[in-house]
Amino acid sequence: MTDRSRKARRAGVAATMAITLLGSTACGVILYPERKGQVDGRIDPAVAVLDGIGLLFFLVPGVIAFAVDFATGAIYLPGSANNTTLDLDESELVKLKNGELDAATIERKIEEKTGEKVSLADPALRTRKPDGQAWLPLNAVLDQTQFAALTGVRQQAAR
């Protein structure tokens, strides 16, 4: 083998490895790490095309890229999700009278303030604690007793 063909072969192997590594780590997560945690919305065509290119050239890394982008939410355009998110940093204090602390009253108050219908028992609803970064389901922020008291929905204990 000549020196020139060795260099070309090494460059080809390096390029293949780089493309495989990039494809297997998912384009959306690399390009838009701030999108992690989104649960819904319109799909970003640029991320979908990049993931699709990975799928065209390398089947396994392309599938992994799509799976990671969907699982993390990085494939969704920001601000395009349904309004099922409560941001506790931007919350407004609403005082309720004794006996009014139930899901129906809270849902009605949210609708009055935002104009959006919200169900506290909706599994797509995400919130975060004021000091937290991750968006979590409401039942992950509240303990089982609080969640059941608020929504009337009982969760099965993990085994």
PDB file of C-alpha atoms in Angstrom:
ATOM      1  CA  MET A   1       0.000   0.000   0.000  1.00  0.00           C
ATOM      2  CA  THR A   2       1.311   3.422  -0.856  1.00  0.00           C
ATOM      3  CA  ASP A   3       1.648   6.224   1.624  1.00  0.00           C
ATOM      4  CA  ARG A   4      -1.016   8.199  -0.208  1.00  0.00           C
ATOM      5  CA  SER A   5      -3.603   5.400  -0.033  1.00  0.00           C
ATOM      6  CA  ARG A   6      -2.890   4.896   3.683  1.00  0.00           C
ATOM      7  CA  LYS A   7      -3.606   8.560   4.356  1.00  0.00           C
ATOM      8  CA  ALA A   8      -6.807   8.401   2.313  1.00  0.00           C
ATOM      9  CA  ARG A   9      -7.889   5.261   4.132  1.00  0.00           C
ATOM     10  CA  ARG A  10      -7.185   6.819   7.546  1.00  0.00           C
ATOM     11  CA  ALA A  11      -9.100   9.953   6.570  1.00  0.00           C
ATOM     12  CA  GLY A  12     -12.041   7.822   5.414  1.00  0.00           C
ATOM     13  CA  VAL A  13     -12.064   5.798   8.625  1.00  0.00           C
ATOM     14  CA  ALA A  14     -11.823   8.987  10.725  1.00  0.00           C
ATOM     15  CA  ALA A  15     -14.675  10.613   8.779  1.00  0.00           C
ATOM     16  CA  THR A  16     -16.842   7.494   9.130  1.00  0.00           C
ATOM     17  CA  MET A  17     -16.193   7.342  12.862  1.00  0.00           C
ATOM     18  CA  ALA A  18     -16.971  11.050  13.284  1.00  0.00           C
ATOM     19  CA  ILE A  19     -20.227  10.773  11.334  1.00  0.00           C
ATOM     20  CA  THR A  20     -21.251   7.660  13.291  1.00  0.00           C
ATOM     21  CA  LEU A  21     -20.452   9.354  16.603  1.00  0.00           C
ATOM     22  CA  LEU A  22     -22.366  12.485  15.618  1.00  0.00           C
ATOM     23  CA  GLY A  23     -25.344  10.468  14.385  1.00  0.00           C
ATOM     24  CA  SER A  24     -25.484   8.262  17.445  1.00  0.00           C
ATOM     25  CA  THR A  25     -25.505  11.188  19.861  1.00  0.00           C
ATOM     26  CA  ALA A  26     -28.487  12.802  18.121  1.00  0.00           C
ATOM     27  CA  CYS A  27     -28.453  16.051  16.226  1.00  0.00           C
ATOM     28  CA  GLY A  28     -31.147  17.884  18.178  1.00  0.00           C
ATOM     29  CA  VAL A  29     -29.498  17.291  21.535  1.00  0.00           C
ATOM     30  CA  ILE A  30     -26.167  18.577  20.205  1.00  0.00           C
ATOM     31  CA  LEU A  31     -27.584  21.584  18.354  1.00  0.00           C
ATOM     32  CA  TYR A  32     -30.240  22.600  20.879  1.00  0.00           C
ATOM     33  CA  PRO A  33     -29.412  21.338  24.390  1.00  0.00           C
ATOM     34  CA  GLU A  34     -31.777  23.942  25.878  1.00  0.00           C
ATOM     35  CA  ARG A  35     -34.720  22.090  24.343  1.00  0.00           C
ATOM     36  CA  LYS A  36     -34.263  19.042  26.578  1.00  0.00           C
ATOM     37  CA  GLY A  37     -37.346  18.302  28.631  1.00  0.00           C
ATOM     38  CA  GLN A  38     -39.961  19.421  26.097  1.00  0.00           C
ATOM     39  CA  VAL A  39     -42.748  16.890  25.861  1.00  0.00           C
ATOM     40  CA  ASP A  40     -44.749  18.003  22.869  1.00  0.00           C
ATOM     41  CA  GLY A  41     -44.930  20.463  20.035  1.00  0.00           C
ATOM     42  CA  ARG A  42     -44.254  20.880  16.343  1.00  0.00           C
ATOM     43  CA  ILE A  43     -41.280  18.924  15.028  1.00  0.00           C
ATOM     44  CA  ASP A  44     -38.309  21.048  13.958  1.00  0.00           C
ATOM     45  CA  PRO A  45     -37.793  20.226  10.248  1.00  0.00           C
ATOM     46  CA  ALA A  46     -34.043  20.935  10.411  1.00  0.00           C
ATOM     47  CA  VAL A  47     -33.468  18.437  13.221  1.00  0.00           C
ATOM     48  CA  ALA A  48     -35.730  15.868  11.543  1.00  0.00           C
ATOM     49  CA  VAL A  49     -33.813  16.217   8.249  1.00  0.00           C
ATOM     50  CA  LEU A  50     -30.445  15.874  10.010  1.00  0.00           C
ATOM     51  CA  ASP A  51     -31.666  12.804  11.882  1.00  0.00           C
ATOM     52  CA  GLY A  52     -33.055  11.474   8.579  1.00  0.00           C
ATOM     53  CA  ILE A  53     -29.692  11.930   6.876  1.00  0.00           C
ATOM     54  CA  GLY A  54     -28.147   9.879   9.658  1.00  0.00           C
ATOM     55  CA  LEU A  55     -30.856   7.286   9.049  1.00  0.00           C
ATOM     56  CA  LEU A  56     -30.118   7.234   5.315  1.00  0.00           C
ATOM     57  CA  PHE A  57     -26.391   6.702   5.628  1.00  0.00           C
ATOM     58  CA  PHE A  58     -26.149   4.734   8.854  1.00  0.00           C
ATOM     59  CA  LEU A  59     -29.307   2.914   9.932  1.00  0.00           C
ATOM     60  CA  VAL A  60     -28.486   2.252  13.594  1.00  0.00           C
ATOM     61  CA  PRO A  61     -27.074   5.727  14.433  1.00  0.00           C
ATOM     62  CA  GLY A  62     -30.012   7.332  12.607  1.00  0.00           C
ATOM     63  CA  VAL A  63     -32.541   5.340  14.615  1.00  0.00           C
ATOM     64  CA  ILE A  64     -30.658   6.207  17.807  1.00  0.00           C
ATOM     65  CA  ALA A  65     -30.632   9.900  16.837  1.00  0.00           C
ATOM     66  CA  PHE A  66     -34.401   9.917  16.320  1.00  0.00           C
ATOM     67  CA  ALA A  67     -34.994   7.987  19.543  1.00  0.00           C
ATOM     68  CA  VAL A  68     -32.802  10.296  21.618  1.00  0.00           C
ATOM     69  CA  ASP A  69     -34.274  13.470  20.098  1.00  0.00           C
ATOM     70  CA  PHE A  70     -37.842  12.317  20.707  1.00  0.00           C
ATOM     71  CA  ALA A  71     -37.064  11.024  24.198  1.00  0.00           C
ATOM     72  CA  THR A  72     -35.381  14.268  25.270  1.00  0.00           C
ATOM     73  CA  GLY A  73     -37.777  16.557  23.388  1.00  0.00           C
ATOM     74  CA  ALA A  74     -34.935  18.208  21.469  1.00  0.00           C
ATOM     75  CA  ILE A  75     -36.708  17.561  18.158  1.00  0.00           C
ATOM     76  CA  TYR A  76     -39.613  19.876  19.048  1.00  0.00           C
ATOM     77  CA  LEU A  77     -39.649  23.583  18.250  1.00  0.00           C
ATOM     78  CA  PRO A  78     -39.644  25.721  21.400  1.00  0.00           C
ATOM     79  CA  GLY A  79     -42.933  27.342  22.313  1.00  0.00           C
ATOM     80  CA  SER A  80     -44.989  25.067  20.063  1.00  0.00           C
ATOM     81  CA  ALA A  81     -46.264  22.689  22.743  1.00  0.00           C
ATOM     82  CA  ASN A  82     -49.781  22.708  24.080  1.00  0.00           C
ATOM     83  CA  ASN A  83     -50.095  25.015  27.045  1.00  0.00           C
ATOM     84  CA  THR A  84     -49.999  22.274  29.648  1.00  0.00           C
ATOM     85  CA  THR A  85     -47.039  23.683  31.541  1.00  0.00           C
ATOM     86  CA  LEU A  86     -47.072  25.520  34.835  1.00  0.00           C
ATOM     87  CA  ASP A  87     -43.913  27.551  35.422  1.00  0.00           C
ATOM     88  CA  LEU A  88     -43.691  28.101  39.149  1.00  0.00           C
ATOM     89  CA  ASP A  89     -41.127  30.904  38.659  1.00  0.00           C
ATOM     90  CA  GLU A  90     -43.771  32.961  36.857  1.00  0.00           C
ATOM     91  CA  SER A  91     -46.621  31.973  39.120  1.00  0.00           C
ATOM     92  CA  GLU A  92     -49.083  34.379  40.614  1.00  0.00           C
ATOM     93  CA  LEU A  93     -50.431  33.940  44.117  1.00  0.00           C
ATOM     94  CA  VAL A  94     -54.169  33.339  44.127  1.00  0.00           C
ATOM     95  CA  LYS A  95     -55.883  33.138  47.492  1.00  0.00           C
ATOM     96  CA  LEU A  96     -58.647  30.597  47.927  1.00  0.00           C
ATOM     97  CA  LYS A  97     -61.217  30.369  50.652  1.00  0.00           C
ATOM     98  CA  ASN A  98     -61.322  27.426  53.051  1.00  0.00           C
ATOM     99  CA  GLY A  99     -62.628  24.326  51.327  1.00  0.00           C
ATOM    100  CA  GLU A 100     -61.784  25.596  47.813  1.00  0.00           C
ATOM    101  CA  LEU A 101     -58.504  23.732  47.461  1.00  0.00           C
ATOM    102  CA  ASP A 102     -59.549  21.088  44.962  1.00  0.00           C
ATOM    103  CA  ALA A 103     -58.610  20.301  41.385  1.00  0.00           C
ATOM    104  CA  ALA A 104     -61.762  21.804  39.834  1.00  0.00           C
ATOM    105  CA  THR A 105     -61.269  25.159  41.580  1.00  0.00           C
ATOM    106  CA  ILE A 106     -57.571  25.311  40.736  1.00  0.00           C
ATOM    107  CA  GLU A 107     -58.236  24.386  37.097  1.00  0.00           C
ATOM    108  CA  ARG A 108     -60.956  27.058  36.889  1.00  0.00           C
ATOM    109  CA  LYS A 109     -58.646  29.714  38.417  1.00  0.00           C
ATOM    110  CA  ILE A 110     -55.880  28.807  35.938  1.00  0.00           C
ATOM    111  CA  GLU A 111     -58.355  29.097  33.079  1.00  0.00           C
ATOM    112  CA  GLU A 112     -59.530  32.500  34.357  1.00  0.00           C
ATOM    113  CA  LYS A 113     -55.941  33.801  34.571  1.00  0.00           C
ATOM    114  CA  THR A 114     -54.512  32.273  31.380  1.00  0.00           C
ATOM    115  CA  GLY A 115     -57.496  31.569  29.154  1.00  0.00           C
ATOM    116  CA  GLU A 116     -56.324  27.959  28.764  1.00  0.00           C
ATOM    117  CA  LYS A 117     -58.103  24.828  29.956  1.00  0.00           C
ATOM    118  CA  VAL A 118     -55.819  22.667  32.120  1.00  0.00           C
ATOM    119  CA  SER A 119     -56.380  19.324  33.804  1.00  0.00           C
ATOM    120  CA  LEU A 120     -54.177  18.693  36.828  1.00  0.00           C
ATOM    121  CA  ALA A 121     -54.578  14.940  36.268  1.00  0.00           C
ATOM    122  CA  ASP A 122     -53.338  15.196  32.651  1.00  0.00           C
ATOM    123  CA  PRO A 123     -50.174  13.047  32.348  1.00  0.00           C
ATOM    124  CA  ALA A 124     -48.818  15.510  29.757  1.00  0.00           C
ATOM    125  CA  LEU A 125     -48.877  18.336  32.302  1.00  0.00           C
ATOM    126  CA  ARG A 126     -45.336  19.292  33.314  1.00  0.00           C
ATOM    127  CA  THR A 127     -44.155  21.630  36.025  1.00  0.00           C
ATOM    128  CA  ARG A 128     -40.967  22.350  37.882  1.00  0.00           C
ATOM    129  CA  LYS A 129     -40.034  23.483  41.307  1.00  0.00           C
ATOM    130  CA  PRO A 130     -38.845  27.099  41.532  1.00  0.00           C
ATOM    131  CA  ASP A 131     -35.293  25.962  42.277  1.00  0.00           C
ATOM    132  CA  GLY A 132     -35.302  23.076  39.771  1.00  0.00           C
ATOM    133  CA  GLN A 133     -34.238  22.873  36.133  1.00  0.00           C
ATOM    134  CA  ALA A 134     -36.091  19.753  35.026  1.00  0.00           C
ATOM    135  CA  TRP A 135     -39.711  19.763  33.884  1.00  0.00           C
ATOM    136  CA  LEU A 136     -41.485  16.886  35.594  1.00  0.00           C
ATOM    137  CA  PRO A 137     -45.009  15.450  35.706  1.00  0.00           C
ATOM    138  CA  LEU A 138     -47.085  16.927  38.533  1.00  0.00           C
ATOM    139  CA  ASN A 139     -47.162  13.550  40.301  1.00  0.00           C
ATOM    140  CA  ALA A 140     -43.336  13.630  40.455  1.00  0.00           C
ATOM    141  CA  VAL A 141     -43.308  17.077  42.083  1.00  0.00           C
ATOM    142  CA  LEU A 142     -45.961  16.232  44.695  1.00  0.00           C
ATOM    143  CA  ASP A 143     -45.937  13.189  46.946  1.00  0.00           C
ATOM    144  CA  GLN A 144     -48.636  10.525  46.434  1.00  0.00           C
ATOM    145  CA  THR A 145     -50.876  11.845  49.177  1.00  0.00           C
ATOM    146  CA  GLN A 146     -50.749  15.442  47.905  1.00  0.00           C
ATOM    147  CA  PHE A 147     -51.333  14.362  44.300  1.00  0.00           C
ATOM    148  CA  ALA A 148     -54.300  12.154  45.268  1.00  0.00           C
ATOM    149  CA  ALA A 149     -55.788  14.891  47.462  1.00  0.00           C
ATOM    150  CA  LEU A 150     -55.407  17.501  44.717  1.00  0.00           C
ATOM    151  CA  THR A 151     -56.557  15.522  41.684  1.00  0.00           C
ATOM    152  CA  GLY A 152     -58.577  12.661  43.144  1.00  0.00           C
ATOM    153  CA  VAL A 153     -56.338  10.252  41.216  1.00  0.00           C
ATOM    154  CA  ARG A 154     -54.598   7.531  43.191  1.00  0.00           C
ATOM    155  CA  GLN A 155     -51.274   6.184  41.964  1.00  0.00           C
ATOM    156  CA  GLN A 156     -50.187   2.601  42.287  1.00  0.00           C
ATOM    157  CA  ALA A 157     -47.192   2.139  44.540  1.00  0.00           C
ATOM    158  CA  ALA A 158     -43.984   1.128  42.775  1.00  0.00           C
ATOM    159  CA  ARG A 159     -43.004  -2.460  43.438  1.00  0.00           C
TER     160      ARG A 159
END
